[in-house]
């Protein structure tokens, strides 16, 4: 197949540091090429994904106003679709793309929602026409897709072979994510401290809200037993995860997936977190980690996690969250779309 992929306009593909959707698009693009398909990727200028790229795309967009964001995404989408008239199918990972009036009318489009259907995104997607096939990234996310036809639930995958296996010899707990209360960095500190674990934290602090949250809720809790490392490169991230006895992921909202959890499992590190969102679809409680509710329960689970079999964590990533599995699931859907068969699950 000739497949067009459209990444969001905000970060290069792959991202140099923190990124979720961009990591997934990069893996999907490379995996599709490895499986024998032709791929054309529309991504911001400066992207280094080793597949054919749409030329002259705009640079990664950083703005402040809602109007600016909307314009930047629409311009990105317009240039992308203009280059994809010869594709058999387009898989669009932007929000605006499926609604873009000037995309080729006969071009089949698949889109993935990387955000919660329970938000304003759900209201928007309810307006989407039947000519676009929707992919959800977890069953938990799809459960909120009321009135939205979901063609397939496909979990994310990563290049597990490229992730070095760690031995947890650092003896610390690790946290990595955005500096947002949704991600639970404050809760991670409290749980690690109660468990008597040193905590190493990496996070992107972007925008005034996250900076205020860090200054008021996280920075006052830092100390000899809690070190903030800032934002790390991919290699540094895996080194941090692999050296940890456990990865703390006390998310405080129904996160649609949670890429960072499968990255931790790929390094062989068990995950200790809350059971919110898609976490139960990723972590096998008592095998590859523990899912608990309160700070005390998280602390107790953190103590137990170092005894879990790190080989089981790695094996879970290899068998359930690989690029190969993710690509196979998408190719199956693409073929059904091109054949006019659109299976509907959930919604």
XYZ file of C-alpha atoms in Angstrom:
347
model
C 0.000 0.000 0.000
C 0.938 3.654 -0.444
C 0.240 5.213 2.927
C 0.365 8.877 3.848
C 1.020 9.712 7.488
C 0.313 13.165 8.894
C 1.962 14.021 12.208
C 0.918 16.982 14.361
C 2.732 20.278 13.664
C 4.142 20.819 17.140
C 7.308 18.670 17.351
C 9.732 16.989 14.925
C 9.354 13.274 14.243
C 10.925 11.664 16.182
C 10.994 14.225 18.997
C 14.442 15.149 20.312
C 13.238 14.960 23.907
C 9.732 14.658 25.364
C 7.030 13.512 22.964
C 4.257 10.960 22.784
C 2.339 11.089 19.516
C 5.531 11.843 17.602
C 7.220 8.710 18.991
C 4.239 6.630 17.863
C 4.145 8.172 14.363
C 7.883 7.618 13.953
C 7.572 3.957 14.908
C 4.543 3.436 12.687
C 6.261 5.047 9.689
C 9.421 2.974 10.030
C 7.461 -0.175 10.763
C 5.252 0.203 7.696
C 8.303 0.637 5.467
C 9.932 -2.430 7.039
C 6.741 -4.364 6.265
C 7.053 -3.473 2.567
C 4.698 -0.517 2.239
C 5.392 2.888 0.717
C 5.133 5.737 3.202
C 5.027 9.500 2.763
C 5.258 11.369 6.061
C 4.108 14.947 6.584
C 5.927 16.232 9.659
C 7.423 19.550 10.752
C 10.638 20.711 9.121
C 13.664 19.238 10.854
C 12.103 15.792 11.270
C 14.590 12.961 10.844
C 12.346 9.912 10.524
C 14.090 7.791 7.842
C 11.166 7.618 5.389
C 10.199 9.901 2.475
C 9.091 13.257 3.890
C 6.785 15.886 2.412
C 9.163 18.720 1.442
C 8.930 22.319 2.601
C 6.731 21.647 5.610
C 6.628 24.461 8.206
C 8.909 24.408 11.217
C 7.616 23.027 14.546
C 4.989 25.446 15.777
C 5.154 27.210 19.118
C 2.502 29.780 19.816
C 0.341 31.203 22.551
C -3.174 32.009 21.361
C -5.910 29.575 20.373
C -6.280 31.399 17.055
C -2.592 30.993 16.359
C -2.691 27.260 17.156
C -5.697 26.683 14.874
C -4.067 28.521 11.991
C -0.766 26.692 12.383
C -2.435 23.280 12.347
C -4.645 24.092 9.358
C -1.676 25.349 7.336
C 0.264 22.209 8.235
C -2.690 20.000 7.269
C -3.277 21.834 3.995
C 0.303 21.353 2.844
C 0.201 17.707 3.908
C -2.930 16.766 1.967
C -1.777 18.657 -1.120
C 1.203 16.287 -1.284
C -0.799 13.081 -0.784
C -3.068 12.890 -3.806
C -1.307 9.711 -5.033
C -1.610 7.815 -1.749
C -3.955 4.836 -1.352
C -4.872 5.964 2.160
C -3.947 8.666 4.670
C -3.578 8.135 8.409
C -4.006 11.541 10.017
C -2.808 12.162 13.587
C -3.919 15.802 13.734
C -7.215 17.086 15.086
C -8.104 19.419 12.224
C -7.120 17.141 9.349
C -10.228 14.919 9.226
C -12.362 18.070 8.989
C -10.225 19.790 6.349
C -12.532 20.748 3.509
C -9.919 20.688 0.781
C -8.473 17.213 1.251
C -8.993 14.970 -1.812
C -12.597 13.803 -1.696
C -11.952 10.197 -2.759
C -8.945 9.678 -0.490
C -9.691 7.230 2.371
C -8.736 8.716 5.740
C -8.023 7.013 9.049
C -7.503 9.164 12.135
C -6.299 8.401 15.642
C -7.600 10.296 18.642
C -4.708 10.809 21.050
C -6.890 12.650 23.563
C -9.921 11.736 25.666
C -13.325 11.461 24.016
C -14.827 12.745 27.257
C -13.367 16.208 26.547
C -14.302 18.766 23.891
C -12.619 16.422 21.412
C -15.546 14.059 21.782
C -17.995 16.801 20.864
C -15.884 17.610 17.818
C -15.554 14.019 16.652
C -19.316 13.541 16.852
C -19.486 15.953 13.929
C -17.083 13.859 11.848
C -18.481 12.276 8.724
C -18.624 8.527 8.019
C -15.829 8.846 5.444
C -13.209 8.900 8.227
C -12.327 5.771 10.228
C -11.539 6.420 13.897
C -8.849 4.587 15.862
C -8.918 4.622 19.660
C -5.707 3.925 21.570
C -7.270 2.006 24.470
C -10.521 0.323 25.412
C -10.835 2.766 28.309
C -10.664 5.684 25.911
C -13.144 4.040 23.532
C -15.624 3.536 26.385
C -16.166 7.315 26.406
C -16.774 7.516 22.649
C -20.521 7.823 22.967
C -22.028 8.612 19.585
C -18.654 8.179 17.830
C -17.993 5.195 15.580
C -14.690 3.602 16.575
C -13.340 1.354 13.839
C -10.583 -0.222 15.908
C -8.825 -0.059 19.265
C -5.054 -0.229 18.690
C -2.591 0.062 21.543
C 0.606 1.992 20.927
C 3.859 0.187 20.245
C 7.514 1.164 20.449
C 10.788 -0.117 19.014
C 11.487 -2.437 21.930
C 14.661 -3.774 20.306
C 16.142 -0.269 20.438
C 15.480 0.074 24.175
C 18.369 -1.077 26.380
C 17.471 -3.426 29.210
C 18.378 -2.123 32.650
C 19.042 -4.068 35.818
C 17.521 -1.683 38.346
C 20.812 -1.495 40.155
C 20.371 2.201 40.935
C 17.912 1.258 43.651
C 15.889 4.451 43.174
C 12.360 5.105 41.911
C 11.926 7.073 38.681
C 9.276 9.487 37.429
C 9.018 10.892 33.911
C 6.310 12.954 32.282
C 4.934 16.453 31.882
C 4.990 18.764 34.869
C 1.224 18.615 35.192
C -0.957 17.673 38.171
C -2.618 15.130 35.860
C 0.651 13.173 35.732
C 1.028 13.065 39.520
C 4.594 14.313 40.106
C 3.678 15.533 43.609
C 2.084 12.189 44.418
C 5.190 10.409 43.138
C 7.351 12.377 45.568
C 5.054 11.659 48.512
C 4.852 7.934 47.726
C 8.599 7.541 47.221
C 9.375 9.431 50.405
C 6.955 7.329 52.451
C 8.492 4.169 51.019
C 12.003 5.380 51.842
C 13.068 5.457 48.198
C 15.225 8.046 46.521
C 13.304 9.551 43.586
C 14.813 10.812 40.327
C 12.391 12.936 38.311
C 12.438 14.056 34.693
C 9.760 16.318 33.292
C 9.103 18.948 30.688
C 7.938 22.234 32.176
C 6.088 24.097 29.447
C 3.899 27.139 29.814
C 2.860 29.280 32.729
C 0.494 26.743 34.284
C 3.117 24.005 34.492
C 5.752 26.446 35.750
C 3.386 27.668 38.491
C 2.531 24.090 39.452
C 6.210 23.174 39.665
C 7.081 26.248 41.734
C 4.196 25.859 44.182
C 3.664 22.096 44.481
C 6.846 20.281 43.448
C 9.909 22.459 44.034
C 9.205 22.847 47.797
C 9.313 19.040 48.122
C 12.701 18.586 46.446
C 15.629 17.602 48.632
C 18.483 15.135 49.014
C 16.084 12.240 48.435
C 14.224 13.837 45.479
C 16.230 15.119 42.507
C 14.730 16.960 39.533
C 16.685 16.290 36.324
C 14.730 18.476 33.900
C 13.938 17.191 30.417
C 16.052 14.297 29.121
C 17.005 12.943 25.706
C 15.729 9.525 24.666
C 19.006 7.829 25.612
C 19.062 9.551 28.996
C 15.417 8.638 29.558
C 16.044 4.935 29.049
C 19.114 5.067 31.268
C 16.998 6.651 34.011
C 14.233 4.070 33.645
C 16.529 1.062 33.354
C 18.451 1.905 36.510
C 15.282 2.282 38.580
C 13.933 -0.367 40.915
C 10.459 0.787 39.874
C 8.834 3.419 37.700
C 6.277 5.616 39.479
C 3.273 6.625 37.378
C 0.594 7.930 39.765
C -1.579 9.534 37.078
C -4.527 11.515 38.365
C -6.822 11.429 35.317
C -8.228 8.831 32.887
C -5.250 8.976 30.526
C -6.139 7.466 27.114
C -2.966 5.363 27.009
C 0.354 6.094 28.748
C 3.331 5.554 26.458
C 5.796 6.087 29.284
C 4.594 2.897 30.971
C 5.474 0.666 28.033
C 8.825 2.429 27.722
C 9.547 1.574 31.353
C 8.482 -2.040 30.840
C 10.765 -2.266 27.803
C 13.741 -1.421 30.040
C 12.647 -4.234 32.356
C 11.409 -1.880 35.077
C 8.072 -2.607 36.795
C 5.465 0.142 36.958
C 3.810 1.327 40.164
C 0.891 3.642 39.580
C -2.780 4.323 39.924
C -5.378 2.339 38.040
C -6.661 5.386 36.179
C -7.261 5.435 32.448
C -5.656 2.698 30.375
C -3.167 1.620 33.053
C -4.948 -1.746 33.673
C -4.580 -2.508 29.944
C -0.815 -2.033 30.195
C 0.257 -3.200 33.666
C -0.416 -6.771 34.816
C -0.946 -6.234 38.523
C 1.427 -8.324 40.580
C 3.434 -9.377 37.500
C 4.748 -6.273 35.717
C 3.859 -3.795 38.435
C 1.189 -2.728 40.880
C -1.820 -0.444 40.479
C -2.999 1.165 43.693
C -5.001 4.168 44.866
C -3.677 6.008 47.908
C -0.215 7.373 48.642
C 0.264 4.747 51.350
C -0.758 1.941 48.996
C 1.599 3.254 46.308
C 4.419 3.357 48.863
C 3.737 -0.210 49.940
C 3.644 -1.341 46.298
C 6.915 0.459 45.597
C 8.636 -1.607 48.261
C 7.255 -4.813 46.760
C 7.974 -3.928 43.120
C 11.725 -4.483 43.307
C 11.041 -8.204 43.825
C 9.111 -8.565 40.559
C 10.702 -10.384 37.626
C 12.189 -7.766 35.314
C 12.259 -10.332 32.503
C 8.456 -10.499 32.632
C 8.317 -6.710 32.203
C 10.532 -6.822 29.139
C 8.641 -9.782 27.693
C 5.335 -7.942 28.082
C 6.719 -5.027 26.088
C 8.107 -7.368 23.408
C 4.903 -9.353 22.914
C 2.187 -6.764 23.511
C 3.652 -3.347 22.758
C 6.087 -3.772 19.870
C 6.140 -1.800 16.639
C 5.525 -5.052 14.753
C 2.263 -5.693 16.578
C 1.157 -2.060 16.190
C 1.936 -2.095 12.462
C 0.117 -5.393 11.893
C -2.989 -4.038 13.629
C -2.936 -0.887 11.503
C -2.319 -2.735 8.232
C -5.302 -4.966 8.967
C -7.476 -1.896 9.473
C -6.115 -0.117 6.386
C -6.968 -3.119 4.222
C -10.499 -3.280 5.576
C -10.948 0.441 4.935
C -9.727 0.082 1.341
C -12.028 -2.893 0.833
C -14.998 -0.935 2.154
C -15.334 -2.988 5.332
C -15.328 -0.795 8.411
C -15.770 -2.847 11.602
C -17.236 -0.844 14.452
C -16.306 -1.508 18.079
C -17.609 0.503 20.991
C -19.055 3.943 20.489
